[in-house]
Amino acid sequence: MSDQDKKKLFERLPLTVVPTHYDLTIQPFLDTFKFNGNVTIHLKVNQPTDTVILYAVELQIDHAKITLDSKDELSGTIEMDKENERVKISFNRQLEKGDCELSLKFIGDINDRMQGFYRNKYTTPDGKEVRYGASTQFEPADCRRAFPCWDEPNFKATFDITLITPKNLRAISNMPIKSENEYPDDKEWKITKFDRTPIMSTYLVAYVVGEYDYVETKDSNGVSMKVYTPVGRKEHGHFALDIASKVLPFYAEYFNIKYPIAKADQIAISDFAMGAMENWGLVTYRETALLIDPKFSSMDSRQRVAIVVAHELAHQWFGNLVTMDWWTDLWLNEGFASWIEYLAVDKCYPEFDIWTQFVADTFARFLVPDALKSSHPIEVPIGHPAEIDEIFDDISYSKGSSVIRMLHDYIGDDAFRKGLHNYLKEYSYKNTITVNLWSHLSKASNKPVNEVMSSWTLQMGYPLVTVVEEQQSNQTRIVKLQQERFIADGSADDENLQWKIPITIFTKSNPKVIAKQILMDQPEITITLDNISENDWIKLNYNSIGLYRVKYSSKELAHLNEPIANKTLSPQDRLMIQDDVAALCNAGHQSFVDYLKLLLSYKDEDNFTVWKSIASRIADLSSLMEYTDYFDQFKKYRLNLFSTIQKELGWDAKENENPLVAMLRPMVLSIMGKSGDQAIIDEAKKRFQCHINGDLIDPNIRGAVYVIVSRYGDENTQEEIRKLYKAADMTEEKVRLLRSMGQSLNPNIIKNTLQFIFESDNVRMQDSASGLVGCTSSCIGRDIVWKFLQEKWMKLVERFGEKSSFLISFVEYCLSDFADEKKANEIKLFFDSVNTPVVTRAVKQVIETIHMRVKVIQRDSKAIQEYLTQL
Ligand code: BES
Ligand code: ZN
């Protein structure tokens, strides 16, 4: 069946019969990986019917009955519809309008695919014994794998959950424990009953069974908070607990709505597909997104944990209390949480200067895929549930949050908060769509929010604003601005899309004040700037808040060198100038030589985030230069660019240094090392040797050292890295090591790494993507990985599941850096032949990206070589 057919055939569940409450009992068996289940669903019959349809998949339902009242029971016939993941229950009599209860008995597998109700593998603290726990992951559409239910976000209901588990294990769920009793049938088991949940969607239900330690506290509003950790490592939970206990009351105050559950727990799950999941009252995390070792975690990990915790706790309101009506509006959940996480982290940890990082990590991130013709609007029509997994992407998250940031700036914090509060109040325990938010924000701000926002959420892409100088006279300048969709490879926009763009302009004469602010709702506008001298710089998009790139004339761009070099411009502005120019070079609007020249103005840059942004652009360009015969010359340029900051930072942390410096140092070291700086390579080797001998490397630079020694080391070095990997008990450390392994330039080592990742028991499925990324860090590795993916694709699909987002990551991470047409064709042919719908869009994006890169080489290669030679 083609994708198109599926779309047409798929229908949401009928509203004939709807659930209001679930009574759910689950008994897991961790030796056989089976579970028994029993659910009684309270229903409202809206129209007389003799069939009830709900979702269930990979469940064996043994018994279904309807209870009308204590004396009247109907037994149902069960028909599974595997293709549509549904079950149809038919009765020999009509159910009349009114209330009734549907009871189902079922059994299922505790699977090993990290979806539904699945197993978690862990070892005892001494590392000697392997054991299993089990936990749930239901978003977006896997609750149906754990119990039969109305598994769409707008069928909200309450849940009474009961777990029957071995006595020695913890049983944890969304709500506080109501009672815990011995299980009459078997004294080794216990029955744990939990309080009734608020009215909520099925995808937010959670339960976990296993061995855990925890740390706990109460927040300033008296909400009980625990962080569950692996046994013996409870002190690794303190950092997250501290953040959570600050962030939860921050949100309660910001939204001016109380957190509605008596507890807010967080738990680290050993096998976890994503970063984290916002289940109401019990947020589940990958270990690296929650656990911080006070001694051996890097600053980077701390910042990541702060961000993830702040993100998931925001969902407790935005997502859980108020939920999107259907997955089309997923971006509302994810975009909003991905914006406000920064607001919360900024309040708790101002030293991270996190809003600047927003621009480099989030804003600049979506600009890349959204410039492709194969992009999609923020609001995507979603038909079949198989399409849902595809949209947890940079567009929903990064463009979504950037749109919110722009809007917040456009209407101001007071109106934003007021509108938000009213919106959350009106739709509490209900479902909503995007325009409902706009209308509340409109009302609160008296601005045409819907009109302005729809051009950003309903159409794909974003504009390039071109600055054309019209006239200049004494102390005034007239500039013409033109907008048109920015397309990655520079092609013209056939659809002629237009946006309503909040434009800001500022100039040298008053660099911290916006000189002109205007809503550009035409293809072209003219602006007069006063108080400006002939050679004064002008810049658009103050602090890079608007969703557009800017193209200056070469003269105007040259004027910007000065405020970049003397740092008059904010870091947000400095970093985006080079990001825009790099994108314009990719698109052929200008030559990459211009970019390389521009970067020289950043030589004395000292801001972490600006460097991070440059490093990311340089990495892109490097992966292209790798395919030329002057790559060595390019590496020299790169060395020179980063040398000043490297000398300043050195290898060792200084006392009381800014946390951002701790993150900048390893980034610079690994770039210098990879660029062939012999002194750095030698020092890394020396430190690695000491590390093996027990003199441990500072965790902040450990990742950099591992990468450098892996790249230049031999088989013995690899063996040492693997030993460290096996010995490490912290996932953070394992991932650092795993990433470095494949960065060797020796084909045999890369092949062995792939085997180590996928074909041994050493690496958890969840970490395979990190390992794979390492393997693609060189053109040698890229070829090996592509061959591997082709050979093993069907196996991977089977192992991860055909809808797995891991498959999308494999395609995106591993294939985008090629630079020849032949590869693009190979990729297309291969994915046409395997028919894995979840990667369809990713494959299109990869192919478009490769075509663009090929054109860059054709266009600019000669000029770049000449430029590098004359340096
Ligand atoms: N709701 C998502 C988790 C999710 C993602 C469920 C994809 C189903 C499919 C959660 O809130 C989330 O966004 N997690 C992020 C981390 C966050 C800090 C951006 C993740 O898992 O990467
Ligand atoms: Zn989220």
CSV table of C-alpha atoms and ligand atoms in Angstrom, one decimal, residues 137-142 203-204 272-279 283-286 289 304-313 315 320 327 330 333-335 337-338 341 388-389 391-393 397 805, ligand 1:
chain,number,residue,atom,x,y,z
A,137,GLN,CA,7.1,4.7,26.9
A,138,PHE,CA,3.8,5.5,25.4
A,139,GLU,CA,4.1,8.7,23.4
A,140,PRO,CA,3.1,9.0,20.7
A,141,ALA,CA,1.0,5.9,20.1
A,142,ASP,CA,2.3,2.9,22.1
A,203,TYR,CA,0.2,8.8,26.1
A,204,LEU,CA,1.1,10.2,29.5
A,272,PHE,CA,15.5,4.5,27.0
A,273,ALA,CA,14.8,5.5,23.4
A,274,MET,CA,14.7,9.3,23.6
A,275,GLY,CA,16.1,11.9,26.0
A,276,ALA,CA,13.2,12.0,28.3
A,277,MET,CA,9.4,11.7,28.5
A,278,GLU,CA,7.1,14.0,30.4
A,279,ASN,CA,4.6,11.4,31.9
A,283,VAL,CA,9.0,11.8,34.2
A,284,THR,CA,11.3,9.2,32.7
A,285,TYR,CA,14.8,9.9,31.5
A,286,ARG,CA,17.7,8.4,29.8
A,289,ALA,CA,19.8,13.2,30.8
A,304,ARG,CA,22.1,19.2,29.4
A,305,VAL,CA,20.4,17.8,32.5
A,306,ALA,CA,19.3,21.3,33.5
A,307,ILE,CA,17.8,21.8,30.0
A,308,VAL,CA,16.0,18.4,29.8
A,309,VAL,CA,14.6,18.7,33.3
A,310,ALA,CA,13.3,22.2,32.6
A,311,HIS,CA,11.8,21.0,29.3
A,312,GLU,CA,9.9,18.0,30.8
A,313,LEU,CA,8.6,19.9,33.7
A,315,HIS,CA,5.2,19.9,29.8
A,320,ASN,CA,-0.2,17.4,30.2
A,327,TRP,CA,-0.6,15.2,16.5
A,330,LEU,CA,2.5,18.4,18.3
A,333,ASN,CA,3.8,20.9,23.0
A,334,GLU,CA,7.4,20.6,21.9
A,335,GLY,CA,8.0,24.0,20.5
A,337,ALA,CA,8.6,23.4,26.0
A,338,SER,CA,11.7,23.9,23.9
A,341,GLU,CA,13.1,25.5,29.1
A,388,ILE,CA,3.6,10.9,13.8
A,389,ASP,CA,7.1,9.7,14.6
A,391,ILE,CA,7.6,15.0,13.0
A,392,PHE,CA,9.5,14.9,16.3
A,393,ASP,CA,12.1,16.8,14.4
A,397,TYR,CA,11.2,21.6,18.2
A,805,SER,CA,13.3,7.3,15.2
B,1,BES,N1,7.7,14.4,24.5
B,1,BES,C1,9.0,14.2,24.3
B,1,BES,C2,9.5,12.8,24.2
B,1,BES,C3,9.1,12.1,22.9
B,1,BES,C4,9.9,12.4,21.8
B,1,BES,C5,8.1,11.2,22.8
B,1,BES,C6,9.6,11.7,20.6
B,1,BES,C7,7.9,10.5,21.7
B,1,BES,C8,8.6,10.8,20.5
B,1,BES,C9,9.9,14.9,25.3
B,1,BES,O1,9.3,15.9,26.0
B,1,BES,C10,11.1,15.5,24.6
B,1,BES,O2,10.9,16.4,23.9
B,1,BES,N2,12.3,14.9,24.9
B,1,BES,C11,13.5,15.3,24.2
B,1,BES,C12,14.4,16.1,25.2
B,1,BES,C13,14.1,17.5,25.2
B,1,BES,C14,15.0,18.2,26.2
B,1,BES,C15,14.2,18.2,23.9
B,1,BES,C16,14.2,14.1,23.7
B,1,BES,O3,13.8,13.0,24.1
B,1,BES,O4,15.1,14.2,23.0
